[in-house]
Coordinates of C-alpha atoms in Angstrom, one line a residue:
M1 CA -167.8 46.6 -2.9
T2 CA -166.2 43.4 -3.8
E3 CA -165.0 40.9 -1.5
H4 CA -161.5 41.6 -0.2
K5 CA -158.9 38.9 -1.0
F6 CA -156.5 38.5 1.6
K7 CA -152.7 37.4 0.7
L8 CA -151.7 34.2 2.6
G9 CA -148.3 33.9 3.9
M10 CA -146.2 31.5 5.6
Y11 CA -143.0 31.4 7.8
L12 CA -141.2 28.5 6.4
P13 CA -138.8 27.5 9.3
E14 CA -142.0 26.7 11.2
L15 CA -142.3 23.4 8.8
A16 CA -138.9 22.1 10.0
L17 CA -138.3 20.6 6.4
P18 CA -135.6 21.0 4.2
F19 CA -136.0 24.2 1.9
D20 CA -137.4 23.1 -1.1
E21 CA -139.5 20.6 0.5
S22 CA -141.1 23.4 2.8
L23 CA -141.5 25.6 -0.5
A24 CA -143.4 22.6 -2.0
K25 CA -145.6 22.0 0.9
A26 CA -146.3 25.7 1.5
R27 CA -147.8 26.2 -1.8
E28 CA -149.8 22.7 -1.5
I29 CA -151.1 24.2 2.0
G30 CA -152.4 27.5 0.5
A31 CA -149.7 30.2 0.9
D32 CA -149.3 33.0 -1.7
C33 CA -145.8 34.3 -0.4
V34 CA -143.4 33.1 1.9
W35 CA -141.0 34.3 4.6
F36 CA -137.8 32.6 5.7
N37 CA -134.4 33.5 7.6
T38 CA -132.6 29.9 6.7
L39 CA -132.4 27.7 4.1
G40 CA -133.4 25.0 6.1
A41 CA -131.0 22.7 8.6
D42 CA -129.4 21.2 6.5
G43 CA -128.9 23.8 4.0
P44 CA -126.1 26.9 3.2
S45 CA -125.6 29.8 5.3
M46 CA -127.6 32.8 3.4
R47 CA -125.1 35.4 4.6
E48 CA -122.9 33.2 2.2
L49 CA -124.5 33.4 -1.0
D50 CA -123.4 34.8 -4.2
D51 CA -125.5 36.5 -6.8
A52 CA -125.5 33.7 -8.8
A53 CA -126.9 31.6 -5.7
V54 CA -129.1 34.2 -5.0
D55 CA -130.4 34.2 -8.5
R56 CA -131.2 30.6 -7.7
L57 CA -132.6 31.1 -4.9
G58 CA -135.0 33.1 -6.4
E59 CA -135.7 31.1 -9.1
Q60 CA -136.5 28.0 -6.8
V61 CA -139.2 30.2 -4.8
A62 CA -140.7 31.4 -8.2
S63 CA -140.9 27.9 -9.6
H64 CA -143.4 26.6 -6.7
G65 CA -145.6 29.5 -7.6
L66 CA -144.7 31.7 -4.6
E67 CA -143.0 35.1 -4.1
I68 CA -141.0 36.4 -1.1
F69 CA -142.6 39.2 0.9
L70 CA -140.0 39.3 3.7
I71 CA -136.4 37.9 4.1
N72 CA -133.8 38.4 6.8
V73 CA -130.3 36.2 7.0
G74 CA -130.4 35.0 10.7
N75 CA -132.1 37.0 13.5
P76 CA -130.7 40.5 13.5
F77 CA -131.0 42.2 16.8
K78 CA -132.9 39.4 18.5
Q79 CA -130.4 38.6 21.2
I80 CA -128.8 41.3 21.8
H81 CA -129.5 42.7 25.2
L82 CA -129.9 46.4 24.8
T83 CA -128.0 47.4 28.1
D84 CA -125.1 45.8 26.8
L85 CA -124.9 48.5 24.3
D86 CA -123.1 52.2 24.7
L87 CA -125.2 54.6 23.1
D88 CA -122.0 56.6 21.9
C89 CA -119.9 53.5 20.4
M90 CA -122.5 50.8 20.1
E91 CA -120.9 49.9 16.6
E92 CA -117.8 48.7 18.3
N93 CA -120.1 45.8 20.0
P94 CA -119.2 42.6 18.5
E95 CA -122.3 41.3 18.6
F96 CA -124.1 44.3 17.0
R97 CA -121.6 44.4 14.3
Q98 CA -122.7 40.8 13.2
D99 CA -126.1 41.6 13.3
M100 CA -125.5 44.6 11.3
D101 CA -123.4 42.5 8.6
D102 CA -126.4 40.2 8.7
M103 CA -128.9 42.8 8.4
V104 CA -127.1 44.4 5.4
R105 CA -126.4 40.9 4.1
S106 CA -130.5 40.7 4.3
M107 CA -130.8 43.8 2.3
Q108 CA -128.5 43.1 -0.5
I109 CA -130.5 39.7 -1.1
A110 CA -133.5 41.5 -0.9
A111 CA -132.6 44.5 -3.2
R112 CA -131.7 41.6 -5.8
L113 CA -134.6 39.8 -5.4
G114 CA -137.2 42.5 -5.8
V115 CA -138.2 42.1 -2.1
G116 CA -139.4 45.2 -0.5
A117 CA -138.7 44.5 3.1
V118 CA -136.0 42.7 5.5
G119 CA -137.2 41.7 8.8
V120 CA -135.4 42.7 12.3
F121 CA -136.0 42.4 15.7
T122 CA -135.5 45.2 18.1
F123 CA -133.3 44.2 21.0
A124 CA -134.2 42.6 24.1
W125 CA -135.0 43.7 27.8
P126 CA -132.4 43.7 30.6
G127 CA -131.6 40.3 31.6
E128 CA -134.5 38.6 29.5
Y129 CA -132.6 35.8 28.3
T130 CA -131.6 34.6 31.7
A131 CA -134.0 32.5 34.2
A132 CA -134.5 35.4 36.6
K133 CA -136.1 37.7 33.7
P134 CA -136.1 40.4 36.1
T135 CA -138.2 43.1 34.0
W136 CA -141.5 40.9 33.1
P137 CA -143.3 41.4 36.3
M138 CA -142.9 45.2 35.5
R139 CA -143.9 44.8 31.9
W140 CA -147.0 42.7 32.6
L141 CA -148.3 45.2 35.0
T142 CA -147.3 48.5 32.9
R143 CA -148.9 46.7 29.7
G144 CA -145.9 46.2 27.8
G145 CA -143.1 47.9 29.9
Y146 CA -141.5 51.7 30.4
I147 CA -139.0 52.4 27.6
A148 CA -136.3 54.5 29.4
D149 CA -135.2 57.5 27.8
V150 CA -131.8 56.0 27.3
D151 CA -132.9 53.0 26.0
M152 CA -134.9 55.0 23.5
E153 CA -132.0 56.7 22.5
K154 CA -130.0 53.5 21.8
L155 CA -132.9 52.4 19.6
V156 CA -133.2 55.8 17.8
R157 CA -129.5 55.3 17.3
A158 CA -129.4 51.5 16.4
F159 CA -132.2 51.9 13.9
S160 CA -131.0 54.9 12.3
L161 CA -127.7 53.4 11.2
A162 CA -130.1 50.6 9.9
L163 CA -132.3 53.4 8.1
E164 CA -129.4 54.6 6.3
E165 CA -128.3 51.2 5.0
A166 CA -132.2 50.6 3.8
E167 CA -131.7 53.9 1.8
K168 CA -129.0 52.6 -0.1
Y169 CA -130.6 49.4 -1.2
D170 CA -134.2 50.6 -1.4
V171 CA -135.9 48.2 1.3
D172 CA -138.2 49.0 4.3
L173 CA -137.2 47.8 7.5
A174 CA -139.8 45.4 8.8
L175 CA -139.9 45.4 13.0
S176 CA -141.1 42.1 14.3
M177 CA -142.5 41.6 17.5
M178 CA -141.5 39.6 20.6
P179 CA -142.6 39.6 24.2
W180 CA -139.1 39.7 24.7
N181 CA -138.2 42.4 22.5
Y182 CA -138.7 46.1 22.9
T183 CA -141.4 46.4 20.1
N184 CA -143.7 43.7 22.3
T185 CA -146.9 45.8 22.0
T186 CA -148.4 48.1 19.5
G187 CA -147.7 51.1 22.0
N188 CA -144.2 50.6 21.8
F189 CA -143.9 49.9 18.7
R190 CA -145.5 53.1 18.0
R191 CA -143.4 54.9 20.5
V192 CA -140.5 53.6 18.4
A193 CA -141.8 54.3 14.9
E194 CA -142.6 57.9 16.0
A195 CA -139.2 58.6 17.4
L196 CA -137.4 57.4 14.2
N197 CA -140.0 59.1 11.8
S198 CA -139.1 57.4 8.6
P199 CA -141.7 55.8 6.1
R200 CA -139.6 53.0 5.6
I201 CA -140.4 51.8 9.1
K202 CA -142.7 48.9 9.0
V203 CA -144.0 46.1 11.5
M204 CA -144.9 42.1 11.2
W205 CA -148.0 42.5 13.9
G206 CA -148.1 39.8 16.3
P207 CA -151.1 40.1 18.3
S208 CA -150.5 37.2 20.1
D209 CA -147.2 38.8 21.3
N210 CA -149.2 42.1 22.4
M211 CA -151.5 39.9 24.4
N212 CA -149.1 38.0 26.2
C213 CA -147.3 41.0 27.4
G214 CA -150.7 42.3 28.8
E215 CA -152.1 44.5 26.1
A216 CA -155.9 43.6 26.2
D217 CA -157.1 46.1 23.8
V218 CA -155.0 44.5 20.8
A219 CA -157.3 44.0 18.3
T220 CA -159.2 47.6 18.8
A221 CA -156.8 50.3 20.0
G222 CA -153.9 48.0 19.2
F223 CA -154.9 48.0 15.6
L224 CA -155.3 51.6 15.1
N225 CA -151.7 52.2 16.6
I226 CA -150.3 49.7 14.4
H227 CA -152.3 49.6 10.8
P228 CA -150.4 52.9 9.6
Y229 CA -147.2 50.8 9.4
L230 CA -148.4 47.1 8.4
H231 CA -146.3 45.0 6.0
G232 CA -147.7 42.0 7.6
L233 CA -148.8 39.8 10.8
H234 CA -147.3 36.8 12.2
L235 CA -150.3 34.8 13.2
K236 CA -150.2 32.4 16.0
D237 CA -152.8 32.1 18.9
L238 CA -152.1 31.5 22.6
T239 CA -154.2 31.5 26.3
V240 CA -152.5 33.7 29.1
K241 CA -153.4 31.4 32.4
D242 CA -151.2 33.9 34.7
G243 CA -149.3 37.0 32.7
L244 CA -147.8 38.0 35.8
Q245 CA -145.8 34.7 36.3
L246 CA -145.2 34.1 32.1
D247 CA -147.9 31.1 32.2
F248 CA -149.4 30.9 28.9
A249 CA -149.7 28.3 26.0
Y250 CA -149.8 28.1 22.4
C251 CA -152.9 26.6 20.7
P252 CA -154.3 26.6 17.1
L253 CA -155.7 29.8 15.7
G254 CA -158.9 31.1 16.7
E255 CA -159.0 28.9 19.6
G256 CA -156.9 31.3 22.4
D257 CA -157.4 34.9 23.7
V258 CA -156.6 36.8 20.5
D259 CA -160.0 38.4 18.7
Y260 CA -158.9 37.4 15.3
P261 CA -162.4 38.1 14.0
T262 CA -162.4 41.7 14.9
I263 CA -158.6 42.2 13.5
L264 CA -159.5 40.7 10.3
R265 CA -163.0 42.9 9.9
S266 CA -160.8 45.8 10.4
L267 CA -158.7 44.7 7.9
R268 CA -160.8 43.5 5.3
D269 CA -162.6 47.1 5.8
R270 CA -159.5 48.9 5.2
R271 CA -158.6 46.7 2.4
S272 CA -155.3 46.3 3.5
D273 CA -152.7 44.5 1.5
A274 CA -151.0 43.4 4.9
V275 CA -149.9 39.7 4.4
L276 CA -151.4 37.2 6.5
S277 CA -148.5 34.9 7.6
V278 CA -149.2 32.2 9.3
A279 CA -147.2 30.5 12.0
T280 CA -148.1 27.8 14.3
H281 CA -145.8 27.4 17.8
F282 CA -148.2 24.6 19.1
L283 CA -148.0 21.0 18.4
P284 CA -150.9 18.5 18.0
P285 CA -150.7 15.5 19.2
S286 CA -149.3 13.9 16.2
G287 CA -146.3 16.4 16.6
S288 CA -146.0 16.9 13.2
R289 CA -145.6 20.5 12.6
V290 CA -147.1 20.3 8.8
E291 CA -150.2 19.2 10.5
A292 CA -149.9 21.9 12.8
M293 CA -149.7 24.3 9.8
Q294 CA -152.6 22.7 7.9
I295 CA -154.9 23.2 11.2
N296 CA -153.8 27.1 11.3
Y297 CA -154.3 27.3 7.8
A298 CA -158.1 25.7 7.9
N299 CA -158.5 27.8 11.0
L300 CA -157.6 31.0 9.2
R301 CA -159.8 30.1 6.2
R302 CA -163.1 30.0 8.7
L303 CA -162.4 33.0 10.4
I304 CA -161.9 34.8 6.9
A305 CA -165.3 33.6 5.9
E306 CA -167.1 34.2 9.5
S307 CA -165.6 37.6 9.9

């Protein structure tokens, strides 16, 4: 068997650079493809780009020898608490309408540029964006949290609406993973994906997010849960100090609790085409986000070589 070549990606906002500089730096560091949700702090809003501007965006990325493997306008469904939505009339919620509009604009841009998937999030657990985080202890102790029937109905309703739009634009939905959202573990993602039963449902797998939610067997059982749906991996690393108290620290890739060697071997053995999209979330002593990305890329190459 010939050596498997992984496709390396990068989540551009991690660099905190103007957009064109971030593209150049991503290519210099070693990325093949990129994912982004803004055009830099000083750039125009992606939701306001007309077709000509979208075409220029595609040409700009290509001029750096890069491809776009995932795109999203803002962060659809990331900040909305699912309990704030009414099952029968969620479309009337102004936050939901705005995020749905952003998601549809993502799809329009993706379709025009030939990008196969858009990124979406999966709503926040009750009270998550408050200081109390009332359901966190339950979620840690149950390895991710129990999704109540009424909440699953809401998730199915919301993403069924999203899938209707995805069919129109012939793109997939790549669900992101966050400790604060409902697809925080491979088990919860799998439950949502099976309830939706659509080939357009994909995932941006975040093994460190899973680990942070108490899913201890992320690299083994977790991989089997998620492998059929993989669009890419959102790579970062952390150490969990006290899970029940949400005490954790981000660190360089390969230096934390996530068993990346096992994950990489499993991907290689299956000849997976999922993009290894590097993130950071930690800062080196210099405080440089670019250096943090360089460290993670160097560590990823070492992990690939050793796996």
